[in-house]
Amino acid sequence: MSDMETSEKIQGSGILQLFASLLIPQSSCTAKVANVIAEVAKNEFMRIPCVDAGLISPLVQLLNSKDQEVLLQTGRALGNICYDSHEGRSAVDQAGGAQIVIDHLRSLCSITDPANEKLLTVFCGMLMNYSNENDSLQAQLINMGVIPTLVKLLGIHCQNAALTEMCLVAFGNLAELESSKEQFASTNIAEELVKLFKKQIEHDKREMIFEVLAPLAENDAIKLQLVEAGLVECLLEIVQQKVDSDKEDDIAELKTASDLMVLLLLGDESMQKLFEGGKGNVFQRVLSWIPSNNHQLQLAGALAIANFARNDGNCIHMVDNGIVEKLMDLLDRHVEDGNVTVQHAALSALRNLAIPVVNKAKMLSAGVTEAVLKFLKSEMPPVQFKLLGTLRMLIDAQAEAAEQLGKNVKLVERLVEWCEAKDHAGVMGESNRLLSALIRHSKSKDVIKTIVQSGGIKHLVTMATSEHVIMQNEALVALALIAALELGTAEKDLENAKLVQILHRLLADERSAPEIKYNSMVLICALMGSESLYKEVQDLAFLDVVSKLRSHENKSVAQQASLTEQRLTVDS
């Protein structure tokens, strides 16, 4: 007879109801009955019948027994009934089973004989089956203080493989919940996990620990604890051992270790601690990943540099110590093979490094723009996005570089094309911002002519209606420069793009920011040099809108309104 047939027979016989009456603390056969229930409940279609037969309440009562065998079999029975069973969990929850089990874990925590460790393992397993993938029950266990108890268990019983494994599974489940991170951070989990990690030789065991470390390391406090507990040294060692292996397990472990390394660098404190003024062993080792032949390490190395490059001091130090050349060499190796993740990471690092003012000229003379422009032909939006951001950072207040790039027809035409990338808002926004930046930082007639010829004007006008004030402003300032320097060349495009109507809208709209109103009026004055545009200004009754702004609470806006009003009146 199969298990399934047996279970069906049991269900039909009414014996489950009989079991309920046999589960009494004093009886000598209680442990045996609980054991039978545990075996029966291994079959998923028997779990609801066990609940319906009223077995949960007497089983939970038995958790108060002093008899170790009764506790063991009861824990097994409840754990199996809860496995993947909503009804089982609900019933145990209502009977208050979880709290009793946690109390047992606490009081039995320090006893290390094998029988007790077996019981602790069963109880941990029961709590896992009870709460697995159920946020509200996991939160309940966390509120009952299960985390410090489990961490203590792990510390005391690290010699016991089964119990250790159970604790790790539990941590893995609980660590998914945001609310658990605070609790974990107040224990010495980092130290215990690193200690355990150093002892493991088998790939599977290390992988289990990795699965707990990754979600925990999302918390900044725990990142720092892991760094202080020496996790980084373990990770660097794994990388060194596995870098030349082509075994699947080793490749996977190399990826996990290097990814975790990058994650640890996302915390400000942990990152700064590992940077050690750029002298640190860790920083030097990560640096050596960039020229390696392993794509995963190149990627992790570039991402790590991007993470180190999160404050000016670090950026300046790294640029002075030759990081730019290493990143450019790395990019060069990926122009042809088009490894998108490596391209994206290296460009991210360069973009961050270009933020401090003192780095811009150094990076420009190192040839970063030329290196970056090789990726203009890329069809991958993440690469396009970072490429644009890097160029925009580099030309900030660098007139010569801005002029050189702004006269590069290939670049400007590609920007105009990307300004229409409706599916990729990020690329579209960055292209617009770079177009505007080329004009604002170069203040060059030639750049404006190139942009007009490539059809860029309409995009700058559209940008003036962006939902982001900073982008609106950049557009208006660029348009004012166009009107001041090359109005004749741009006149037709400005008309076709309905610039004057848009300015009227911006000035009439109460929600427009003060700087938007100010720059719109500056632009109106600049447009008066064109007959056709000036006629549009007159037709739209700008005077009404502008004179209202004379009493604006912002002084600059009010002043500009008076000036603009005078210009409009004098010339009408």
XYZ file of C-alpha atoms in Angstrom:
572
model
C 0.000 0.000 0.000
C 1.351 3.494 -0.868
C 1.662 6.379 1.627
C -1.162 8.077 -0.150
C -3.519 5.083 0.243
C -2.490 4.697 3.873
C -3.194 8.369 4.555
C -6.605 8.121 2.909
C -7.451 5.065 4.983
C -6.376 6.879 8.160
C -8.503 9.853 7.198
C -11.563 7.698 6.555
C -11.192 5.723 9.761
C -11.769 8.549 12.256
C -8.499 7.619 13.956
C -7.246 11.265 13.846
C -10.090 12.274 16.158
C -9.081 9.395 18.421
C -5.479 10.665 18.464
C -6.691 13.996 19.807
C -7.986 12.247 22.932
C -4.732 10.259 23.319
C -2.526 13.356 23.381
C -2.575 13.805 27.142
C 0.533 14.836 29.066
C 0.335 11.951 31.615
C -0.057 9.093 29.119
C 2.919 6.798 28.455
C 2.107 6.553 24.748
C 1.932 10.321 24.101
C 5.350 10.504 22.398
C 4.448 7.578 20.128
C 1.145 9.177 19.120
C 2.898 12.477 18.364
C 5.446 10.551 16.283
C 2.672 8.899 14.235
C 1.079 12.312 13.643
C 4.471 13.684 12.531
C 4.793 10.835 10.010
C 1.218 11.206 8.766
C 1.657 14.985 8.320
C 4.577 14.437 5.951
C 1.849 13.975 3.302
C 0.574 17.362 2.244
C -3.056 16.227 1.853
C -3.091 15.066 5.502
C -2.238 18.456 7.002
C -5.698 20.028 6.814
C -7.368 16.834 8.165
C -4.946 17.000 11.147
C -6.117 20.565 11.813
C -9.787 19.643 11.322
C -9.451 16.716 13.735
C -8.524 19.228 16.471
C -4.931 18.006 16.919
C -3.251 21.409 17.141
C -4.478 22.543 20.519
C -3.498 19.320 22.402
C -0.118 19.283 20.581
C 0.598 22.874 21.617
C -0.362 21.946 25.208
C 2.258 19.176 25.061
C 4.940 21.791 24.382
C 4.737 22.466 28.134
C 5.865 18.899 28.882
C 9.127 18.239 30.741
C 9.739 15.019 28.771
C 12.411 15.480 26.093
C 11.045 12.748 23.796
C 7.509 14.182 23.986
C 8.867 17.658 23.134
C 10.868 16.268 20.215
C 7.959 14.384 18.617
C 5.526 17.253 19.291
C 7.903 19.713 17.652
C 8.170 17.384 14.628
C 4.399 16.956 14.410
C 3.687 20.697 14.577
C 6.523 21.472 12.156
C 5.217 18.993 9.582
C 1.606 20.176 9.910
C 2.783 23.782 9.315
C 4.884 22.914 6.274
C 3.453 24.886 3.360
C 0.039 24.820 5.023
C -1.815 28.046 5.682
C -4.406 26.232 7.828
C -1.732 24.532 9.937
C 0.067 27.815 10.594
C -3.136 29.633 11.485
C -4.098 26.976 13.997
C -0.639 27.003 15.649
C -0.758 30.801 15.707
C -4.161 30.806 17.440
C -3.009 28.206 19.967
C 0.048 30.363 20.826
C 2.604 27.706 19.842
C 5.398 30.025 18.635
C 5.978 31.800 21.946
C 6.331 28.516 23.855
C 8.901 27.220 21.343
C 10.916 30.456 21.503
C 10.901 30.240 25.314
C 12.280 26.683 25.044
C 15.015 27.822 22.645
C 15.998 30.486 25.148
C 16.116 28.244 28.188
C 17.815 25.302 26.427
C 20.209 27.479 24.445
C 23.386 26.796 26.461
C 23.095 23.004 26.831
C 25.332 21.269 24.300
C 24.604 17.547 24.717
C 23.536 15.782 21.469
C 19.944 15.021 22.570
C 19.340 18.672 23.431
C 20.922 19.844 20.178
C 18.576 17.542 18.299
C 15.602 19.085 20.095
C 16.847 22.619 19.385
C 17.209 21.698 15.701
C 13.620 20.396 15.554
C 12.302 23.529 17.282
C 14.194 25.807 14.877
C 12.817 23.801 11.980
C 9.307 24.096 13.361
C 9.588 27.889 13.556
C 10.871 27.957 9.969
C 7.984 25.877 8.657
C 5.641 28.043 10.690
C 6.832 31.361 9.279
C 8.410 30.585 5.915
C 7.452 33.193 3.270
C 4.783 34.588 5.573
C 5.639 38.199 6.394
C 3.191 38.651 9.242
C 4.269 35.457 11.054
C 7.928 36.335 10.512
C 7.249 39.763 11.976
C 5.537 38.068 14.926
C 8.630 35.921 15.607
C 10.864 38.988 15.334
C 8.680 40.820 17.857
C 8.954 37.823 20.170
C 12.719 38.317 20.065
C 13.664 35.247 18.059
C 16.657 36.915 16.363
C 18.979 37.435 19.376
C 18.100 33.906 20.526
C 19.021 32.347 17.181
C 22.266 34.332 16.994
C 23.197 33.074 20.446
C 22.361 29.499 19.383
C 24.620 29.822 16.360
C 27.498 31.025 18.538
C 27.182 28.222 21.085
C 26.467 25.332 18.710
C 28.701 26.172 15.754
C 30.181 22.643 15.960
C 26.782 21.084 15.246
C 26.240 21.028 11.478
C 22.488 20.307 11.503
C 21.662 23.034 14.032
C 23.986 25.526 12.358
C 22.303 24.879 9.045
C 18.868 25.349 10.596
C 19.941 28.709 12.056
C 21.266 29.822 8.674
C 18.015 28.927 6.914
C 16.151 30.849 9.614
C 18.385 33.905 9.190
C 17.984 33.741 5.430
C 14.199 33.819 5.766
C 14.039 36.526 8.423
C 16.648 38.759 6.765
C 14.292 39.343 3.837
C 12.130 41.474 6.158
C 13.256 45.093 6.503
C 12.209 45.171 10.170
C 14.647 42.364 10.981
C 17.737 44.349 10.005
C 17.622 46.644 13.043
C 17.404 43.599 15.316
C 20.228 41.809 13.543
C 22.382 44.934 13.801
C 22.082 44.902 17.595
C 23.448 41.330 17.861
C 26.914 40.009 17.055
C 25.648 38.186 13.971
C 28.390 39.671 11.782
C 31.104 38.236 13.974
C 29.416 34.815 14.240
C 28.827 34.497 10.498
C 32.386 35.504 9.626
C 33.743 33.065 12.224
C 31.601 30.299 10.731
C 32.546 31.289 7.197
C 36.264 30.973 7.901
C 35.723 27.380 9.028
C 33.828 26.207 5.942
C 35.605 24.329 3.222
C 32.615 23.020 1.272
C 31.122 25.183 -1.453
C 27.504 24.437 -0.437
C 28.054 25.463 3.163
C 29.729 28.706 2.136
C 26.908 29.389 -0.267
C 24.394 29.062 2.582
C 26.298 31.681 4.561
C 26.496 33.943 1.497
C 22.718 33.738 1.166
C 22.394 35.214 4.653
C 25.192 37.762 4.246
C 23.793 39.332 1.073
C 20.429 40.541 2.483
C 22.006 41.507 5.822
C 24.722 43.539 4.109
C 22.057 45.827 2.660
C 21.981 47.436 6.111
C 24.703 50.068 6.582
C 25.332 49.321 10.263
C 25.768 45.611 9.477
C 28.072 46.458 6.525
C 30.419 48.149 8.961
C 30.185 45.248 11.447
C 31.013 42.762 8.678
C 34.023 44.832 7.636
C 35.197 45.023 11.242
C 34.694 41.272 11.670
C 37.105 40.622 8.789
C 34.727 39.509 6.054
C 36.623 41.460 3.406
C 39.800 39.456 3.937
C 37.794 36.228 3.440
C 36.263 37.590 0.234
C 39.613 38.686 -1.177
C 41.023 35.262 -0.424
C 38.172 33.527 -2.260
C 38.742 35.773 -5.264
C 42.424 34.915 -5.258
C 41.741 31.166 -5.014
C 39.029 31.021 -7.673
C 40.130 33.591 -10.235
C 41.715 31.142 -12.668
C 39.306 28.253 -12.210
C 36.766 27.291 -14.855
C 34.735 25.002 -12.558
C 31.124 26.155 -12.382
C 31.044 26.251 -8.558
C 34.202 28.342 -8.428
C 32.938 30.795 -11.027
C 29.707 31.189 -9.061
C 31.582 31.716 -5.805
C 33.910 34.273 -7.367
C 30.867 36.218 -8.564
C 29.155 36.033 -5.167
C 32.284 37.110 -3.300
C 33.088 40.031 -5.597
C 29.439 41.192 -5.681
C 29.334 41.151 -1.885
C 32.558 43.139 -1.793
C 30.929 45.834 -3.961
C 27.848 45.809 -1.715
C 29.982 46.426 1.395
C 31.384 49.511 -0.341
C 27.927 51.017 -0.742
C 27.902 52.076 2.921
C 29.633 55.404 3.540
C 31.395 54.336 6.743
C 32.373 50.867 5.562
C 33.630 52.330 2.274
C 35.736 55.002 3.971
C 37.166 52.467 6.411
C 38.310 50.256 3.525
C 39.671 53.169 1.477
C 42.160 54.071 4.247
C 43.232 57.211 2.422
C 43.842 55.187 -0.726
C 46.687 53.345 1.012
C 44.551 50.450 2.184
C 45.383 46.876 1.241
C 41.742 46.331 0.249
C 41.668 49.323 -2.080
C 44.928 48.172 -3.702
C 43.620 44.634 -4.204
C 40.388 45.848 -5.758
C 42.446 48.078 -8.032
C 44.294 44.998 -9.293
C 40.971 43.471 -10.444
C 40.546 46.095 -13.165
C 43.401 44.941 -15.429
C 42.604 41.249 -14.820
C 41.327 39.037 -17.652
C 38.265 37.943 -15.734
C 35.160 39.894 -16.797
C 33.431 39.396 -13.460
C 36.428 40.872 -11.627
C 36.770 43.746 -14.078
C 33.116 44.523 -13.459
C 33.415 44.309 -9.668
C 36.609 46.378 -9.742
C 35.005 49.176 -11.761
C 31.887 49.159 -9.571
C 34.062 49.260 -6.467
C 35.933 52.296 -7.803
C 32.592 53.974 -8.560
C 31.631 53.327 -4.916
C 34.952 54.618 -3.559
C 34.392 57.713 -5.721
C 31.534 59.009 -3.588
C 33.317 61.959 -2.016
C 35.669 64.608 -3.387
C 38.680 63.606 -1.280
C 38.656 60.023 -2.534
C 38.064 61.126 -6.137
C 40.960 63.576 -6.106
C 43.303 61.007 -4.563
C 42.365 58.331 -7.097
C 42.747 60.612 -10.116
C 46.157 61.763 -8.868
C 47.191 58.125 -8.550
C 46.439 57.017 -12.081
C 43.022 55.386 -11.804
C 41.777 57.143 -14.944
C 44.321 55.411 -17.183
C 43.339 52.009 -15.746
C 39.660 52.653 -16.427
C 40.373 53.915 -19.954
C 42.407 50.772 -20.691
C 39.500 48.698 -19.405
C 37.024 50.557 -21.632
C 39.343 50.076 -24.595
C 39.242 46.321 -24.102
C 35.447 46.404 -24.365
C 34.843 48.709 -27.321
C 34.639 45.782 -29.728
C 33.259 42.894 -27.656
C 30.587 45.199 -26.241
C 30.383 43.800 -22.699
C 27.620 46.151 -21.565
C 27.925 45.614 -17.813
C 31.658 46.366 -17.813
C 31.193 49.416 -20.067
C 28.440 50.710 -17.804
C 30.487 50.185 -14.632
C 33.643 51.833 -16.000
C 31.661 54.830 -17.263
C 29.923 55.119 -13.866
C 33.307 55.280 -12.196
C 34.582 57.938 -14.609
C 31.421 59.993 -14.155
C 31.827 60.006 -10.367
C 35.526 60.819 -10.607
C 34.711 63.838 -12.818
C 32.574 65.541 -10.153
C 35.305 67.469 -8.212
C 36.287 70.652 -10.063
C 40.046 69.976 -9.820
C 39.641 66.594 -11.543
C 37.960 67.882 -14.695
C 40.974 69.422 -16.419
C 43.189 66.473 -15.418
C 40.718 63.974 -16.854
C 40.251 66.030 -20.025
C 43.984 66.159 -20.668
C 44.230 62.421 -19.976
C 41.927 61.946 -22.975
C 38.783 60.778 -21.217
C 36.437 62.453 -23.727
C 38.035 60.583 -26.628
C 37.790 57.292 -24.717
C 34.135 57.899 -23.891
C 33.174 59.023 -27.410
C 34.137 55.579 -28.739
C 30.855 54.383 -27.239
C 28.680 56.861 -29.140
C 27.633 54.032 -31.423
C 26.333 51.930 -28.523
C 22.694 50.910 -28.783
C 22.413 50.088 -25.059
C 20.496 52.720 -23.046
C 22.417 52.117 -19.756
C 25.703 52.775 -21.577
C 24.270 55.792 -23.413
C 23.019 57.204 -20.113
C 26.395 56.949 -18.349
C 28.275 58.215 -21.406
C 26.129 61.362 -21.444
C 26.491 61.880 -17.700
C 30.278 61.554 -17.898
C 30.574 64.118 -20.690
C 28.226 66.506 -18.898
C 30.321 66.304 -15.705
C 33.573 66.799 -17.626
C 32.578 69.998 -19.443
C 31.069 71.716 -16.417
C 32.699 75.193 -16.456
C 35.325 73.928 -18.955
C 34.783 76.320 -21.877
C 37.413 74.900 -24.198
C 36.252 71.295 -23.815
C 32.619 72.335 -24.196
C 33.448 74.158 -27.423
C 35.410 71.231 -28.806
C 32.589 68.775 -28.095
C 29.908 71.201 -29.216
C 31.524 71.472 -32.658
C 31.678 67.668 -32.969
C 28.909 67.107 -35.521
C 28.757 63.327 -34.944
C 28.185 63.859 -31.229
C 25.602 66.610 -31.651
C 23.647 64.593 -34.219
C 23.602 61.585 -31.901
C 22.395 63.807 -29.036
C 19.537 65.124 -31.164
C 18.617 61.543 -32.045
C 18.653 60.512 -28.363
C 16.539 63.536 -27.429
C 13.736 61.597 -29.135
C 14.308 58.335 -27.208
C 10.767 58.260 -25.858
C 11.226 54.772 -24.349
C 14.234 55.857 -22.320
C 13.424 58.917 -20.250
C 16.868 58.880 -18.613
C 18.733 58.966 -21.925
C 16.351 61.584 -23.271
C 16.812 63.835 -20.226
C 20.604 63.491 -20.200
C 20.848 64.267 -23.942
C 18.836 67.440 -23.494
C 20.949 68.462 -20.537
C 24.182 67.873 -22.433
C 22.965 69.918 -25.426
C 22.170 72.788 -23.100
C 25.484 72.374 -21.237
C 27.489 72.553 -24.465
C 25.996 76.006 -25.113
C 26.079 77.260 -21.532
C 29.717 76.342 -20.881
C 31.164 77.223 -24.306
C 29.131 80.404 -24.993
C 30.329 79.780 -28.550
C 28.684 80.873 -31.819
C 30.117 77.832 -33.619
C 28.572 75.441 -31.110
C 25.195 77.144 -31.485
C 25.447 76.921 -35.298
C 26.273 73.193 -35.079
C 23.281 72.586 -32.815
C 20.950 74.595 -35.071
C 22.172 72.697 -38.151
C 21.652 69.347 -36.429
C 18.073 70.236 -35.472
C 18.664 70.592 -31.743
C 16.764 73.825 -31.113
C 13.299 72.296 -30.870
C 14.534 69.962 -28.133
C 15.867 72.828 -26.033
C 12.502 74.586 -26.359
C 10.671 71.417 -25.275
C 13.109 71.086 -22.374
C 11.934 74.470 -21.109
C 8.597 72.783 -20.317
C 10.191 69.883 -18.387
C 8.670 68.872 -15.037
C 12.110 69.352 -13.460
C 12.892 72.970 -12.580
C 16.629 72.395 -12.922
C 16.163 71.223 -16.528
C 13.766 74.059 -17.384
C 16.325 76.512 -16.106
C 19.230 74.988 -18.023
C 17.127 75.187 -21.193
C 16.120 78.835 -20.679
C 19.715 79.924 -20.007
C 20.915 78.118 -23.150
C 18.107 79.673 -25.217
C 18.980 83.151 -23.904
C 22.594 82.604 -25.047
C 21.344 81.499 -28.460
C 19.167 84.615 -28.704
C 22.086 86.828 -27.650
C 24.743 85.271 -29.908
C 23.062 83.725 -32.977
C 19.448 84.884 -33.111
C 19.418 85.152 -36.910
C 20.569 81.559 -37.372
C 18.090 80.118 -34.881
C 15.112 82.389 -35.580
C 13.159 80.014 -37.849
C 13.594 77.022 -35.509
C 12.556 79.053 -32.470
C 9.402 80.154 -34.304
C 8.531 76.622 -35.407
C 9.040 75.347 -31.873
C 6.496 77.929 -30.592
C 8.971 79.367 -28.089
C 7.083 82.625 -27.549
C 3.819 80.825 -26.715
C 5.675 78.600 -24.265
C 7.259 81.601 -22.526
C 3.846 83.221 -22.217
C 2.564 80.043 -20.572
C 5.494 79.867 -18.143
C 5.010 83.492 -17.076
C 1.241 83.179 -16.680
C 1.475 79.933 -14.674
C 1.460 80.529 -10.922
C 3.274 77.236 -10.328
C 6.418 78.333 -12.240
C 9.411 78.733 -9.929
C 10.813 82.285 -9.474
C 14.012 81.497 -11.424
C 11.895 80.200 -14.329
C 9.932 83.461 -14.447
C 13.142 85.485 -14.210
C 14.898 83.633 -17.025
C 11.772 83.638 -19.217
C 11.678 87.442 -19.024
C 15.416 87.716 -19.778
C 14.749 85.552 -22.837
C 11.780 87.676 -23.977
C 14.031 90.752 -23.958
C 16.687 88.885 -25.953
C 14.139 87.774 -28.581
C 13.169 91.352 -29.380
C 16.113 91.536 -31.756
C 14.158 89.375 -34.209
C 11.310 91.059 -36.106
C 9.201 87.982 -36.568
C 9.594 86.785 -32.952
C 8.996 90.283 -31.640
C 5.751 90.417 -33.598
C 4.662 87.213 -31.835
C 5.499 88.791 -28.464
C 3.307 91.800 -29.273
C 0.419 89.641 -30.468
C 0.338 87.717 -27.197
C -0.211 90.676 -24.833
C 2.848 89.978 -22.720
C 2.496 93.331 -20.960
C -0.423 92.107 -18.841
C 1.468 89.085 -17.520
C 4.714 90.973 -16.971
C 3.216 93.968 -15.151
C 1.528 91.581 -12.695
C 4.969 90.203 -11.841
C 6.252 93.642 -10.778
C 4.794 92.974 -7.335
C 6.267 89.459 -7.097
C 7.631 88.554 -3.656
C 10.978 87.609 -5.181
C 13.075 90.808 -5.627
C 14.943 89.617 -8.734
C 11.686 88.630 -10.438
C 10.070 91.970 -9.574
C 13.096 93.904 -10.866
C 13.291 91.921 -14.090
C 9.539 92.471 -14.569
C 10.053 96.263 -14.391
C 12.907 96.113 -16.906
C 10.955 93.839 -19.254
C 7.893 96.054 -18.976
C 9.980 99.084 -19.973
C 11.400 97.238 -22.987
C 7.940 96.134 -24.078
C 6.508 99.633 -23.676
C 9.395 101.505 -25.343
C 9.358 99.239 -28.366
C 5.630 99.024 -28.920
